[in-house]
Each structure stands twice: as structure tokens, then as C-alpha cells.
Amino acid sequence: MTEFGLFELETVVVGQPKRSRWRSYKGPSLTVSTVEGTLLAQVTHTDDTRFLLTGTSGELITEIARHAGFAQFGSVRFRFTDPADREVGTAVARGLVKTRQLSVQTERGRRLFLTRLGHLSDEWRLTETDPEQSPAPEVLGRVTVSSVDAWLGLQRYLLEMAPGLDAGERRTVVASTVCLHLLRRPPGDSASPA
């Protein structure tokens, strides 16, 4: 399977790779794999504003650029671009609890919402309408977080996407899940996740 085939899968895992407690870690920030553990892609960062989703052979799949607003009160915007620097999606987090909801726009302009069920919930639901405005929106996917290593606080995100999402929409959902992690655990931050 080519790395670009990862956007054809309905279920993938985005997670922090396991690492030694005693040595400094120099690998990717996150990996994208199948549920069985086959590596499909990885996320690296050059600074706190630019993150690269690359295939296993190193080719760029998607770049994620982060733009933060004024202090904790401003919004955080993410822009997704392909290797030709064309925008292929965006995600915006607003409010004091920025991990509550991401407003997502796909390459074709479809608007989606990735919403956490509650402040302490480990699940986000992907819907086409805002759950606060529509009491029972159709669920197009789920992102469930779990801990890989409680001592180090490593996180794992299981993405389950509806069969009706196309490859471009799935790319946006995978990139948005990376954004969720960045909002919860910024690079170099050892604090507990939000």
C-alpha cells in the first residue's frame, strides 16, 4: 500500500511512538499506522508552527501550519497544504478550552465539526453540523484517545471514519487529529493533556 492509500482506510491510528524513559528521543512526534500497527506515515516538526506529515519513504504528504491568536483568548488556526503548496483544508479551535471543538473545512469546502462530548471525555465526534445547534447530527467519524504509556503520558488516537468520506476529507480528518494532539500536547510540553 502506498502512503497515499492511508486516506482510503476507514480506521487509522495516530499516536506518539513508544520511547525509552532513560534516553532522549529523536524520532517523529507522531506516527500514523493501521490498527494492526503497520506504519503508514509520520509527523515531524521543525518548530512550533510547522508540522510535516510524510510517508514512510520520506515524501511530503501534507504540511500543517499553525497560527495562534492573541494569548489564550484568541483562536488557533491550522492550514493544511499539499506538496505543491495548495491548501487542502483548515481547522480552527476557539475559546478557552480549545480542545472542545475544531471547526474543519475540507479541500472542496465541506464544513465539518470535530467535537468533544464533554470536558473529561476521551471521544470526539465528527459531524457536518454543530452539535450545539443540531441536537442529533449524523456522526461521520470518531476520534478516541487513550494512553500508550501512563508514566510518560504518551497518547494514541483511534480514528474511525464513515465509508462516505472521500480521500480528501479523510486527509483533513487525519490532519485535524494531529491538530487535536498539538492543542493537547504541544511539542516539548511535558504537562498533562487537556
Coordinates of C-alpha atoms in Angstrom, one line a residue:
M1 CA 0.0 0.0 0.0
T2 CA 1.4 3.4 -0.9
E3 CA 1.4 6.1 1.8
F4 CA -1.3 8.0 0.0
G5 CA -3.5 4.9 0.4
L6 CA -3.8 5.7 4.0
F7 CA -6.6 8.1 3.1
E8 CA -8.6 5.2 1.7
L9 CA -8.7 3.5 5.1
E10 CA -11.7 3.9 7.3
T11 CA -9.7 3.3 10.5
V12 CA -6.2 4.5 11.3
V13 CA -4.2 5.2 14.5
V14 CA -2.3 8.5 15.1
G15 CA -0.1 8.1 18.1
Q16 CA 3.1 9.0 19.9
P17 CA 5.8 6.4 19.3
K18 CA 7.0 4.5 22.4
R19 CA 10.3 5.6 23.7
S20 CA 12.8 4.9 26.4
R21 CA 12.3 6.6 29.8
W22 CA 16.1 6.9 30.2
R23 CA 17.3 8.2 26.8
S24 CA 16.4 11.3 24.8
Y25 CA 14.0 10.6 22.0
K26 CA 14.9 11.8 18.4
G27 CA 12.2 10.1 16.4
P28 CA 8.9 11.5 14.9
S29 CA 6.4 13.4 17.0
L30 CA 3.6 11.1 15.9
T31 CA 3.1 8.1 13.6
V32 CA 0.1 7.1 11.5
S33 CA -0.5 3.4 11.3
T34 CA -3.1 0.7 10.7
V35 CA -4.9 -0.7 13.8
E36 CA -2.6 -3.7 13.4
G37 CA 0.5 -1.5 13.7
T38 CA 1.7 -1.2 10.1
L39 CA 3.4 2.2 9.7
L40 CA 1.8 4.4 7.0
A41 CA 3.2 7.9 7.8
Q42 CA 4.8 10.1 10.4
V43 CA 4.6 13.6 11.7
T44 CA 7.7 15.7 12.4
H45 CA 8.1 19.4 13.3
T46 CA 10.7 22.0 12.5
D47 CA 9.3 24.5 15.1
D48 CA 6.1 25.0 16.9
T49 CA 4.3 26.4 13.8
R50 CA 5.2 23.9 11.0
F51 CA 4.5 20.2 11.1
L52 CA 5.1 17.7 8.2
L53 CA 3.1 14.6 7.5
T54 CA 5.4 12.4 5.5
G55 CA 5.2 8.9 4.0
T56 CA 7.5 6.1 5.2
S57 CA 9.9 6.8 2.4
G58 CA 10.1 10.5 3.4
E59 CA 8.0 12.2 0.8
L60 CA 5.8 15.1 1.9
I61 CA 2.1 14.3 2.1
T62 CA 0.7 17.3 3.9
E63 CA 2.1 20.3 5.7
I64 CA 0.3 21.6 8.8
A65 CA 0.9 25.3 9.6
R66 CA -0.2 26.6 13.0
H67 CA -1.2 30.2 13.6
A68 CA -2.1 31.2 17.2
G69 CA -4.2 34.2 18.0
F70 CA -3.8 36.6 21.0
A71 CA -2.8 34.7 24.1
Q72 CA -5.2 32.1 25.4
F73 CA -8.3 34.1 24.3
G74 CA -7.5 34.0 20.5
S75 CA -8.3 31.2 18.1
V76 CA -5.7 28.8 16.9
R77 CA -5.8 28.2 13.1
F78 CA -4.3 25.3 11.2
R79 CA -3.8 25.3 7.4
F80 CA -3.2 22.1 5.5
T81 CA -1.3 22.2 2.2
D82 CA -0.2 19.5 -0.2
P83 CA 3.4 19.2 -1.7
A84 CA 2.5 21.8 -4.4
D85 CA 1.6 24.3 -1.6
R86 CA -2.1 24.2 -2.4
E87 CA -4.5 24.5 0.5
V88 CA -6.2 21.2 1.1
G89 CA -8.1 22.0 4.4
T90 CA -8.2 24.1 7.5
A91 CA -9.1 23.6 11.2
V92 CA -9.9 26.3 13.7
A93 CA -10.1 26.0 17.5
R94 CA -11.7 28.8 19.6
G95 CA -12.4 29.5 23.2
L96 CA -10.6 28.9 26.5
V97 CA -10.9 25.1 26.1
K98 CA -9.6 24.8 22.6
T99 CA -9.8 21.0 22.6
R100 CA -13.6 21.2 22.9
Q101 CA -14.2 21.6 19.2
L102 CA -12.4 22.0 15.9
S103 CA -14.2 23.7 13.0
V104 CA -12.8 21.9 9.9
Q105 CA -13.1 22.8 6.2
T106 CA -12.1 20.3 3.6
E107 CA -10.4 20.9 0.2
R108 CA -13.7 21.1 -1.5
G109 CA -15.2 23.5 1.1
R110 CA -17.2 21.0 3.1
R111 CA -17.6 22.2 6.7
L112 CA -17.2 19.6 9.4
F113 CA -17.0 19.7 13.2
L114 CA -14.8 17.6 15.5
T115 CA -16.5 18.0 18.9
R116 CA -15.5 16.5 22.3
L117 CA -18.5 15.0 24.1
G118 CA -17.5 16.6 27.4
H119 CA -14.5 18.2 29.1
L120 CA -13.3 14.9 30.5
S121 CA -14.4 12.7 27.6
D122 CA -11.9 10.7 25.6
E123 CA -14.0 10.8 22.4
W124 CA -14.6 13.4 19.7
R125 CA -17.3 13.0 17.1
L126 CA -17.1 14.2 13.5
T127 CA -20.3 15.7 12.2
E128 CA -21.4 18.0 9.4
T129 CA -23.5 20.2 11.7
D130 CA -22.5 21.8 15.0
P131 CA -23.9 19.5 17.8
E132 CA -24.7 22.6 19.9
Q133 CA -27.1 23.8 17.1
S134 CA -28.4 20.4 16.0
P135 CA -29.3 18.1 18.8
A136 CA -28.7 14.8 16.9
P137 CA -26.3 15.3 14.0
E138 CA -25.2 12.4 11.8
V139 CA -21.9 11.0 13.1
L140 CA -19.4 10.7 10.2
G141 CA -16.5 9.6 12.4
R142 CA -15.0 9.3 15.8
V143 CA -11.6 10.0 17.4
T144 CA -10.9 8.2 20.6
V145 CA -7.8 8.9 22.7
S146 CA -6.1 6.5 25.0
S147 CA -2.8 6.4 26.9
V148 CA 0.1 4.3 25.5
D149 CA 2.3 4.9 28.5
A150 CA 0.8 6.4 31.6
W151 CA 4.2 7.2 33.1
L152 CA 5.4 9.2 30.1
G153 CA 1.8 10.3 29.1
L154 CA 2.1 9.1 25.5
Q155 CA -1.2 9.4 23.6
R156 CA -2.9 7.3 20.9
Y157 CA -5.8 8.5 18.8
L158 CA -8.0 5.9 17.1
L159 CA -9.8 7.4 14.0
E160 CA -12.9 5.7 12.7
M161 CA -14.3 7.3 9.6
A162 CA -17.6 6.7 7.7
P163 CA -17.4 5.0 4.3
G164 CA -19.0 8.0 2.7
L165 CA -15.9 10.3 3.3
D166 CA -13.7 10.7 0.3
A167 CA -9.9 10.6 0.4
G168 CA -9.6 14.4 0.6
E169 CA -12.0 14.5 3.5
R170 CA -10.1 11.7 5.2
R171 CA -6.8 13.6 4.8
T172 CA -8.4 16.6 6.5
V173 CA -9.7 14.4 9.4
V174 CA -6.2 12.8 9.8
A175 CA -4.6 16.3 9.8
S176 CA -7.2 17.6 12.2
T177 CA -6.4 14.7 14.6
V178 CA -2.8 15.8 14.5
C179 CA -4.1 19.3 15.4
L180 CA -6.0 17.9 18.4
H181 CA -2.8 16.4 19.7
L182 CA -0.9 19.6 19.1
L183 CA -3.6 21.5 21.1
R184 CA -3.5 18.9 23.9
R185 CA 0.3 18.3 23.9
P186 CA 2.4 21.0 22.2
P187 CA 5.9 19.9 21.1
G188 CA 8.2 19.8 24.1
D189 CA 5.4 20.1 26.6
S190 CA 5.5 17.6 29.4
A191 CA 2.3 18.8 31.1
S192 CA -0.7 16.6 31.4
P193 CA -3.0 16.6 28.3
A194 CA -6.1 18.9 28.4

